[in-house]
């Protein structure tokens, strides 16, 4: 290496190390960078090279003394805290309701009416101190269901004997529909005056807002932080003019609308400043939006409801009239609407067109765990151009899908809809393309924020259209445009992937393995090709708040077929294409020369990734220009940047699908 090149490498390492520390200065960890080396301005869209931090050299996240330490850009934006996703915001495990009514399978006939009568009977019982009334227990065997099963009151659970062999099976018939509905009524209702946000800029991750007045607000009150999507912002995104589709079909430009409505609770009031319980996943920028806060009530919302312990067969829906003309979108196991603190667990949904189902826009704090949507290639038309349904769809907020599996083709495995207010999480999930068409995942359309794709595996890719994408979907659909912002891929192992920074926001990818889609890598990429610790960002964030995430399940090992990659490895591009995906090492540390070292990955069968994350030697790594890597690791209680001990004190921060 020439002396000049060596000098550039040394200078670059020093600059990245110092800028990493600059990102910590605003978080109270006891170090301040010189002004000349502080994080630079928010980058212009598309201005960063792949794997080069686009936030002015920002060290977005690393582990110090066994805890996560967050950096931020010049405006204060940081990686969101996803730990508030799920039942009771992750603070409590799912409950178990006592059986109040038990039903055995009938020899013949439709069982829907008697199951519904049992659900209504339990709904009339008083709620206990835990909010539960009881469960309708269906014994092992097969139940035929020709009508929707509806849970309409708080505290009611529908439970089978398990989704495996010897368990309880629901066999659908009739018109395509959700087999089970957990649904209250209505939507949030404003109960007081609007309070304008007066801050010039409230960054992603913030919990404190300045209002024009706090009159009428009180601690413990439910509020909405509303960020209208206004004309100036739509123009800044370039979504006021979306080109037509390749066939000439016009796209629909975005127009001003109510935007995102973040449901939060007031935790403190100090003069005109309000502190909320859950950090925001979108910035509030005075130049683009007139953000406001208002109190709400939701009298029709139900809670403490669940469905659990079933296998289900939706194949009969495929013979319904009009099924191939979008009828398959209505074929799914469960819908959540106007609910809070609800769940589905231990569900195996086979041959449903829209898989396990949908968490609707009026649902929050929902957990879907230990579930599978299989055989979707038999329930979705396998020819083009057919619109793809989602196996797991989130339009609500503060919801968690964990330990899930998807198999099928011509399907979106995991998606969010339009104007979705996070945080939301897909964690420890696997998809397997078992057909001849695409299977992809990611935000679907029109600006969902704060979604984490955590330890996601996508098997047997069919080509570049099979991807996990945090990108501008432009004229897809009716003009879906920038589909998601302030989203994170964490240790994703996929066939292909794309990560782009939208104007006014970021998207991040840590430890992504797969083949990058050409021209779709302008986002914040860290440790590309090499997984990072902790294995699960969600589990680590939750552990730091005192919660315990569900233990990850072993990755499924589907049968290999002709033309597929070895099990667990994304299929490579044709040999003529650059960037061919290969089996990646299980390394979690990137050495200063850019070579991977052979640190074993965390044990997936243990009590979760959070335990592994707390050990010494945890590290994140980023690769800058000229292939220079800066390793951030912990050894002996000291933070090492590029192998230099810095001894920093650890941070103790507390932690609509429209086509």
XYZ file of C-alpha atoms in Angstrom:
659
model
C 0.000 0.000 0.000
C 1.333 3.430 -0.869
C 2.141 5.862 1.987
C -0.525 8.234 0.657
C -3.198 5.528 0.608
C -2.162 4.310 4.056
C -2.402 7.870 5.304
C -5.895 8.215 3.884
C -6.953 4.975 5.590
C -5.545 6.115 8.952
C -7.231 9.508 8.667
C -10.504 7.904 7.673
C -10.425 5.511 10.602
C -9.813 8.412 12.955
C -12.580 10.498 11.402
C -15.116 7.666 11.591
C -14.160 6.923 15.195
C -14.523 10.566 16.204
C -17.782 11.008 14.324
C -19.090 7.869 16.052
C -18.381 9.555 19.360
C -19.966 12.759 18.125
C -23.175 10.827 17.684
C -23.031 9.946 21.378
C -22.450 13.476 22.612
C -26.122 14.369 22.554
C -27.020 11.279 24.550
C -25.205 12.179 27.761
C -22.381 9.659 27.607
C -19.696 12.092 28.684
C -17.833 13.064 25.520
C -18.133 16.043 23.173
C -16.684 16.188 19.682
C -15.076 19.313 18.222
C -17.634 21.247 16.218
C -15.775 20.615 12.980
C -16.223 16.859 13.405
C -19.857 16.811 14.511
C -22.400 14.938 12.397
C -23.120 16.733 9.149
C -26.452 17.830 7.713
C -29.164 15.443 6.622
C -28.029 14.010 3.258
C -29.766 14.680 -0.001
C -31.709 11.638 -1.289
C -29.462 9.202 -3.092
C -26.265 11.009 -2.138
C -24.620 8.205 -0.173
C -22.654 5.253 -1.468
C -23.626 1.727 -0.407
C -22.429 0.839 3.096
C -21.309 4.407 3.788
C -23.230 6.069 6.617
C -25.379 8.707 4.963
C -26.132 10.644 8.133
C -22.919 12.672 7.989
C -20.785 9.718 9.172
C -23.201 8.885 11.979
C -22.552 5.840 14.138
C -26.207 4.954 14.406
C -26.041 2.147 16.926
C -23.548 0.049 18.798
C -23.205 -1.952 21.986
C -21.331 -0.524 24.954
C -21.032 -2.387 28.240
C -23.760 -4.759 27.127
C -26.280 -2.041 26.237
C -27.355 -0.336 23.040
C -26.004 3.163 22.434
C -27.774 5.286 19.843
C -26.266 7.896 17.574
C -28.257 10.530 15.724
C -28.043 12.823 12.731
C -27.709 16.614 12.908
C -31.457 16.990 13.442
C -31.552 14.464 16.290
C -33.182 11.596 14.366
C -32.231 8.139 15.637
C -33.180 4.509 15.195
C -36.628 4.004 16.756
C -37.292 2.016 19.914
C -39.355 -0.945 18.716
C -39.749 -2.555 22.130
C -43.238 -1.108 22.630
C -44.725 -3.386 19.967
C -47.155 -6.074 21.059
C -49.499 -7.005 23.878
C -49.311 -4.512 26.758
C -46.426 -2.808 24.938
C -44.251 -5.818 25.773
C -44.580 -5.262 29.524
C -46.440 -8.530 30.226
C -46.613 -12.027 28.717
C -49.802 -13.208 27.049
C -52.386 -14.345 29.611
C -54.185 -17.692 29.794
C -57.945 -17.553 30.263
C -59.796 -20.243 32.193
C -62.190 -22.349 30.135
C -65.761 -21.167 30.688
C -67.478 -23.274 28.004
C -66.225 -26.477 26.372
C -67.506 -27.802 23.033
C -66.854 -31.171 21.415
C -66.926 -31.739 17.647
C -70.296 -32.684 16.152
C -70.684 -35.734 13.947
C -71.961 -33.638 11.038
C -73.233 -30.209 10.070
C -71.913 -26.685 10.464
C -70.534 -25.816 13.892
C -70.433 -22.024 13.451
C -73.730 -21.216 15.186
C -73.017 -23.188 18.335
C -69.477 -21.810 18.586
C -70.843 -18.286 18.204
C -73.499 -18.942 20.851
C -70.757 -20.066 23.244
C -68.708 -16.933 22.524
C -71.760 -14.764 23.209
C -72.418 -16.656 26.455
C -68.887 -15.979 27.701
C -69.221 -12.330 26.617
C -72.093 -12.003 29.105
C -69.940 -13.144 32.051
C -68.339 -10.553 34.363
C -64.718 -9.578 33.780
C -62.174 -10.609 36.360
C -59.466 -8.354 37.832
C -57.255 -9.267 34.854
C -59.924 -8.172 32.380
C -60.679 -11.726 31.255
C -64.113 -13.332 31.242
C -63.100 -16.792 30.068
C -62.384 -19.006 27.088
C -64.530 -21.049 24.769
C -62.533 -24.297 24.639
C -62.961 -26.427 21.511
C -61.882 -30.004 22.093
C -59.532 -31.882 19.800
C -61.050 -32.795 16.465
C -62.544 -31.069 13.421
C -65.092 -28.245 13.469
C -66.792 -27.028 10.272
C -67.222 -23.272 10.080
C -69.475 -21.751 7.402
C -69.927 -18.334 9.027
C -67.595 -15.796 10.666
C -66.777 -16.408 14.325
C -66.904 -13.014 16.051
C -65.466 -11.947 19.389
C -67.190 -8.630 20.125
C -66.649 -8.118 23.862
C -63.556 -7.648 25.981
C -62.108 -10.575 27.901
C -63.204 -13.401 25.581
C -60.830 -16.024 24.161
C -61.439 -18.741 21.537
C -59.104 -21.668 22.184
C -58.450 -25.025 20.571
C -56.366 -27.995 21.652
C -53.349 -26.982 19.575
C -52.349 -26.489 15.961
C -50.421 -29.760 15.630
C -51.457 -33.356 15.256
C -54.142 -34.322 17.725
C -55.221 -30.708 18.060
C -58.263 -28.741 16.902
C -58.905 -28.055 13.220
C -61.285 -25.443 11.782
C -62.454 -26.200 8.242
C -63.807 -23.176 6.393
C -66.711 -23.156 3.950
C -68.934 -20.570 2.289
C -67.870 -17.153 1.025
C -64.233 -16.094 1.404
C -63.842 -14.101 4.626
C -61.864 -13.948 7.845
C -62.585 -17.165 9.711
C -62.304 -15.376 13.079
C -62.903 -11.683 13.796
C -61.686 -9.971 16.948
C -63.435 -6.660 16.518
C -64.945 -3.867 18.529
C -66.638 -0.894 16.918
C -65.714 2.555 15.670
C -62.522 4.580 15.830
C -60.855 7.062 18.222
C -63.090 10.037 19.019
C -61.637 13.463 19.739
C -62.644 14.677 23.192
C -61.012 18.107 23.423
C -59.332 20.942 21.576
C -56.398 20.680 19.200
C -53.026 21.679 20.666
C -50.561 22.822 18.017
C -46.982 21.561 18.176
C -44.787 24.692 18.211
C -41.326 23.096 17.950
C -39.542 23.808 14.681
C -38.455 20.181 14.528
C -39.261 17.127 16.651
C -36.963 14.251 15.633
C -37.594 10.530 15.304
C -37.185 8.971 18.751
C -38.399 12.047 20.637
C -40.832 11.833 23.545
C -41.175 15.533 24.426
C -43.248 18.066 22.470
C -43.835 21.775 22.998
C -47.459 22.801 22.522
C -49.224 26.135 22.229
C -51.130 25.135 25.373
C -51.569 22.106 27.617
C -54.948 23.234 28.939
C -57.253 20.247 29.316
C -54.468 17.679 29.136
C -53.434 15.538 32.096
C -50.987 12.777 32.941
C -52.326 9.342 32.030
C -54.573 10.705 29.304
C -54.803 9.030 25.897
C -53.769 11.386 23.114
C -53.132 11.346 19.397
C -50.061 13.043 17.963
C -51.231 13.833 14.448
C -48.910 14.623 11.565
C -50.984 15.712 8.562
C -49.453 15.021 5.149
C -49.505 18.440 3.526
C -48.735 19.754 0.066
C -45.226 21.070 0.841
C -44.128 17.720 2.214
C -45.684 15.740 -0.646
C -43.760 17.925 -3.105
C -40.526 17.477 -1.129
C -40.950 13.720 -1.578
C -41.695 14.106 -5.293
C -45.014 12.334 -4.821
C -47.058 15.117 -6.419
C -46.000 13.815 -9.841
C -45.689 10.032 -10.211
C -45.029 8.745 -13.725
C -47.534 6.403 -15.366
C -47.058 2.654 -15.265
C -45.178 0.995 -18.131
C -48.470 0.086 -19.809
C -49.521 3.752 -19.796
C -51.958 3.476 -16.886
C -51.887 6.811 -15.010
C -50.635 6.822 -11.434
C -52.408 8.699 -8.667
C -50.297 11.511 -7.217
C -50.459 11.891 -3.470
C -52.793 14.565 -2.166
C -53.000 16.247 1.269
C -54.650 14.066 3.916
C -54.973 13.538 7.675
C -51.652 11.712 7.704
C -50.433 9.606 10.590
C -52.082 9.481 14.005
C -49.748 8.201 16.719
C -51.705 6.919 19.717
C -49.816 7.757 22.883
C -50.330 8.405 26.604
C -49.261 11.557 28.457
C -46.570 10.642 30.989
C -45.577 14.157 32.160
C -46.515 17.818 31.696
C -44.152 20.723 32.398
C -45.627 24.068 31.404
C -46.305 23.812 27.675
C -44.139 20.720 27.282
C -45.735 17.288 27.139
C -43.864 13.995 27.504
C -45.368 10.906 25.868
C -44.851 7.260 26.765
C -43.628 5.923 23.393
C -41.086 7.631 21.117
C -42.257 8.952 17.752
C -41.329 7.114 14.562
C -41.674 10.129 12.265
C -40.263 13.618 12.649
C -42.615 16.584 13.077
C -41.229 19.336 10.823
C -42.836 22.774 10.984
C -41.761 23.525 7.413
C -43.792 20.560 6.144
C -46.691 19.922 8.508
C -48.944 21.501 11.110
C -48.637 18.773 13.739
C -51.069 18.758 16.624
C -52.060 16.829 19.729
C -55.588 15.976 20.815
C -57.119 13.833 23.524
C -59.311 10.943 22.498
C -61.659 8.287 23.766
C -62.430 4.970 22.084
C -65.605 3.603 23.678
C -66.111 0.850 21.095
C -62.630 -0.635 21.457
C -62.328 -4.052 23.125
C -59.318 -5.599 24.862
C -57.997 -8.801 26.415
C -59.224 -10.932 23.506
C -57.460 -13.737 21.692
C -57.611 -16.785 19.443
C -55.196 -19.665 19.989
C -54.453 -23.327 19.460
C -55.889 -24.083 16.005
C -55.019 -25.422 12.608
C -57.320 -24.228 9.843
C -58.079 -25.209 6.248
C -59.232 -22.499 3.830
C -59.137 -24.565 0.634
C -62.941 -24.579 0.226
C -62.890 -20.818 -0.318
C -61.053 -21.295 -3.617
C -64.204 -22.686 -5.276
C -66.345 -19.648 -4.397
C -67.651 -17.598 -7.356
C -65.275 -14.763 -8.245
C -62.462 -16.093 -6.082
C -59.804 -15.468 -8.723
C -61.084 -11.906 -9.226
C -59.677 -10.686 -5.911
C -61.872 -12.921 -3.763
C -58.686 -14.443 -2.430
C -57.896 -11.186 -0.606
C -60.864 -11.869 1.722
C -59.706 -15.423 2.517
C -57.752 -15.259 5.783
C -57.742 -16.734 9.246
C -58.165 -13.688 11.508
C -58.894 -9.963 11.485
C -58.162 -7.508 14.300
C -60.125 -4.229 14.359
C -60.968 -1.736 17.127
C -58.966 -3.822 19.610
C -56.112 -3.235 22.019
C -54.091 -5.877 23.863
C -55.197 -8.758 21.665
C -53.429 -11.816 20.338
C -53.315 -14.838 18.067
C -50.965 -17.674 19.000
C -50.299 -21.248 17.951
C -52.133 -20.961 14.623
C -51.433 -22.983 11.454
C -53.462 -21.494 8.592
C -53.273 -23.579 5.414
C -54.472 -22.500 1.955
C -55.878 -19.102 2.856
C -55.420 -16.473 0.121
C -54.407 -13.768 2.611
C -52.691 -16.056 5.074
C -52.936 -15.613 8.816
C -54.573 -12.223 8.408
C -54.662 -8.510 9.104
C -54.060 -6.132 12.003
C -56.346 -3.284 10.993
C -55.852 0.469 11.253
C -57.903 0.712 14.472
C -55.977 -2.088 16.205
C -53.031 -1.575 18.534
C -50.840 -3.572 20.903
C -51.539 -6.852 19.106
C -49.232 -9.877 19.312
C -49.291 -12.646 16.700
C -46.923 -15.409 17.767
C -46.050 -18.994 16.793
C -48.099 -18.986 13.603
C -47.790 -20.179 10.011
C -49.423 -19.323 6.689
C -48.764 -22.290 4.420
C -49.864 -23.589 1.044
C -50.567 -20.101 -0.244
C -49.517 -21.106 -3.763
C -52.715 -23.203 -3.797
C -54.890 -20.288 -2.614
C -53.522 -17.402 -4.719
C -53.754 -17.325 -8.547
C -50.388 -18.426 -9.908
C -50.303 -16.307 -13.004
C -49.531 -12.701 -13.819
C -50.716 -9.981 -13.565
C -52.554 -10.810 -10.360
C -52.370 -8.508 -7.346
C -50.524 -10.092 -4.459
C -52.175 -10.499 -1.059
C -50.223 -10.331 2.197
C -49.734 -13.293 4.493
C -49.274 -10.946 7.477
C -50.523 -7.375 7.097
C -50.248 -4.502 9.592
C -52.201 -1.267 9.226
C -52.372 -0.598 12.966
C -49.651 0.359 15.419
C -47.588 -0.968 18.335
C -48.047 -4.526 17.062
C -45.767 -7.555 16.931
C -45.599 -10.563 14.606
C -43.023 -13.018 15.971
C -42.016 -16.620 15.245
C -43.910 -16.950 11.988
C -43.591 -18.868 8.721
C -44.928 -18.212 5.228
C -44.877 -20.633 2.309
C -46.375 -19.844 -1.065
C -45.871 -17.762 -4.180
C -47.285 -14.594 -5.738
C -47.532 -13.272 -2.179
C -46.283 -10.442 0.039
C -44.984 -12.262 3.114
C -45.033 -9.306 5.537
C -46.319 -5.849 4.698
C -47.660 -2.582 6.030
C -50.255 -0.338 4.391
C -50.597 3.409 3.912
C -49.835 6.016 6.606
C -49.119 3.377 9.252
C -47.919 4.861 12.549
C -45.279 2.705 14.244
C -43.686 1.118 16.015
C -44.442 -2.309 14.531
C -42.255 -5.421 14.401
C -41.855 -8.578 12.322
C -39.334 -10.754 14.195
C -37.858 -14.254 13.815
C -39.928 -15.018 10.711
C -39.197 -17.136 7.630
C -40.688 -17.242 4.152
C -40.228 -19.977 1.555
C -41.105 -19.464 -2.104
C -42.767 -22.771 -2.962
C -44.101 -21.721 -6.368
C -42.940 -20.160 -9.599
C -43.791 -16.506 -8.993
C -42.531 -13.788 -6.703
C -42.600 -13.692 -2.926
C -41.480 -10.401 -1.392
C -41.821 -8.337 1.767
C -41.604 -4.809 3.110
C -43.664 -1.644 3.407
C -46.220 -1.671 0.615
C -47.302 1.875 -0.001
C -47.669 5.521 0.939
C -45.437 6.058 3.951
C -45.541 3.615 6.841
C -43.013 4.537 9.539
C -41.193 2.703 12.292
C -41.279 -0.940 11.202
C -38.569 -3.416 12.191
C -37.783 -6.480 10.042
C -35.840 -8.389 12.653
C -33.950 -11.643 12.009
C -35.963 -12.293 8.840
C -35.086 -15.204 6.528
C -36.390 -15.540 2.948
C -35.666 -18.896 1.305
C -35.542 -20.031 -2.331
C -35.659 -16.717 -4.143
C -36.883 -16.772 -7.750
C -35.084 -13.609 -8.827
C -34.579 -9.898 -8.157
C -38.318 -9.334 -7.698
C -38.160 -11.551 -4.597
C -36.818 -9.020 -2.163
C -37.088 -7.336 1.178
C -37.344 -3.725 0.104
C -37.371 -0.417 1.961
C -37.653 1.631 -1.209
C -39.624 3.975 -3.435
C -42.268 1.830 -5.145
C -42.983 4.758 -7.456
C -45.756 3.845 -9.924
C -46.416 0.364 -8.541
C -50.102 -0.220 -7.892
C -51.900 3.080 -8.242
C -48.824 5.116 -7.304
C -47.582 3.642 -4.052
C -44.443 5.771 -4.024
C -42.295 5.978 -0.903
C -43.658 2.964 0.941
C -41.831 3.247 4.233
C -39.531 5.462 6.257
C -37.512 5.141 9.450
C -37.607 1.375 8.958
C -34.916 -1.097 9.981
C -33.707 -4.398 8.567
C -31.792 -6.230 11.266
C -29.857 -9.418 10.442
C -32.053 -10.164 7.435
C -30.977 -13.175 5.348
C -32.749 -12.808 2.016
C -32.378 -13.419 -1.689
C -32.329 -9.759 -2.709
C -32.789 -6.501 -0.853
C -33.073 -2.763 -1.400
C -32.643 0.083 1.085
C -33.218 3.711 0.084
C -33.370 6.911 2.099
C -36.526 8.859 1.325
C -36.358 12.650 1.429
C -36.845 13.873 5.041
C -36.166 10.431 6.582
C -33.866 7.420 6.825
C -34.026 3.653 6.302
C -31.421 1.364 7.872
C -30.047 -2.128 7.277
C -27.709 -3.875 9.738
C -26.085 -7.226 9.028
C -28.039 -7.886 5.829
C -27.113 -10.978 3.815
C -28.247 -11.405 0.227
C -27.818 -9.733 -3.135
C -28.327 -5.958 -3.285
C -30.698 -4.769 -5.990
C -28.747 -2.459 -8.283
C -29.556 1.213 -7.765
C -31.514 0.559 -4.562
C -28.786 1.000 -1.940
C -28.835 4.680 -0.960
C -29.909 4.067 2.647
C -27.949 3.536 5.846
C -26.127 0.198 5.460
C -24.006 -1.253 8.265
C -22.051 -4.529 8.320
C -23.435 -5.679 4.984
C -22.944 -9.403 4.482
C -22.063 -10.101 8.117
C -24.660 -10.485 10.886
C -24.363 -8.317 13.964
C -25.017 -8.762 17.652
C -27.486 -8.710 19.258
C -29.235 -11.280 17.077
C -32.581 -9.541 17.653
C -32.801 -5.762 17.994
C -36.367 -6.061 19.280
C -35.400 -8.535 22.016
C -32.463 -6.397 23.130
C -34.495 -3.184 23.231
C -37.230 -4.927 25.192
C -34.739 -6.475 27.621
C -33.315 -3.035 28.338
C -36.822 -1.920 29.332
C -37.158 -4.953 31.621
C -39.290 -7.157 29.353
C -38.725 -10.618 27.901
C -39.266 -11.339 24.218
C -40.631 -14.692 23.003
C -37.804 -17.163 22.397
C -37.041 -17.566 18.684
C -38.076 -20.785 16.983
C -35.616 -22.807 14.861
C -35.552 -21.772 11.211
C -37.687 -24.196 9.129
C -35.871 -26.454 6.687
C -38.158 -26.913 3.659
C -37.553 -29.660 1.126
C -35.179 -28.631 -1.601
C -36.269 -28.813 -5.220
C -34.702 -28.353 -8.630
C -33.117 -24.961 -9.079
C -33.229 -23.997 -5.435
C -30.383 -22.974 -3.239
C -29.306 -25.150 -0.325
C -31.718 -24.907 2.564
C -31.240 -21.696 4.528
C -29.327 -19.960 1.735
C -30.947 -17.394 -0.581
C -30.824 -18.551 -4.190
C -28.052 -16.803 -6.131
C -28.407 -14.648 -9.204
C -27.392 -16.139 -12.564
C -23.639 -16.483 -12.774
C -23.424 -13.549 -15.189
C -24.853 -11.119 -12.653
C -22.642 -9.233 -10.222
C -23.090 -9.541 -6.486
C -24.075 -13.200 -6.481
C -25.415 -14.242 -3.097
C -23.489 -16.959 -1.347
C -23.717 -18.736 1.957
C -22.491 -16.234 4.494
C -20.451 -16.920 7.634
C -22.020 -16.731 11.049
C -19.514 -14.066 12.018
C -20.616 -11.139 14.131
C -17.441 -9.081 14.050
C -15.808 -7.308 11.128
C -12.059 -6.951 11.502
C -10.294 -3.653 10.708
C -9.088 -5.011 7.366
C -12.668 -5.780 6.298
C -12.338 -9.558 6.654
C -14.842 -11.523 8.689
C -13.821 -13.445 11.750
C -15.454 -16.663 12.846
C -17.398 -15.723 15.953
C -20.259 -18.203 16.447
C -23.792 -16.853 16.209
C -26.070 -16.822 19.247
C -27.838 -20.043 20.177
C -31.312 -19.726 18.615
C -32.753 -22.361 20.940
C -31.922 -20.422 24.107
C -34.168 -18.019 25.966
C -33.667 -15.359 23.295
C -31.142 -13.137 21.661
C -31.180 -10.610 24.450
C -29.067 -12.795 26.704
C -26.385 -13.152 24.063
C -26.355 -9.416 23.485
C -25.392 -8.693 27.057
C -22.059 -10.525 26.956
C -18.723 -8.795 26.592
C -17.329 -8.683 23.115
C -20.640 -7.603 21.561
C -20.045 -5.503 18.491
C -21.417 -3.681 15.523
C -19.301 -2.748 12.561
C -19.556 -0.417 9.603
C -17.572 -0.199 6.429
C -16.774 3.190 4.967
C -15.260 4.338 1.704
C -12.106 2.651 0.379
C -13.193 -0.510 2.226
C -12.071 0.787 5.615
C -13.911 -0.884 8.475
C -14.351 0.632 11.900
C -15.061 -1.998 14.518
C -17.078 -0.985 17.560
C -16.911 -3.618 20.261
C -16.860 -4.057 24.019
C -14.066 -5.782 25.887
C -13.419 -5.606 29.593
C -16.117 -2.975 30.027
C -14.443 -0.559 27.590
C -15.732 0.518 24.198
C -13.229 -0.161 21.431
C -13.368 1.868 18.223
C -11.037 0.435 15.618
C -9.282 -1.434 18.418
C -8.741 1.685 20.578
C -10.151 1.611 24.115
C -12.169 4.723 24.868
C -13.722 3.795 28.222
C -17.031 5.583 27.698
C -19.708 5.423 30.343
C -22.673 3.443 29.092
C -25.862 5.140 28.175
C -28.779 4.456 30.478
C -31.589 5.837 28.425
C -35.029 4.401 29.123
C -35.655 2.959 27.170
C -54.255 1.249 5.651
C -53.978 -0.802 2.837
C -55.673 1.023 -0.120
C -53.887 -0.262 -3.255
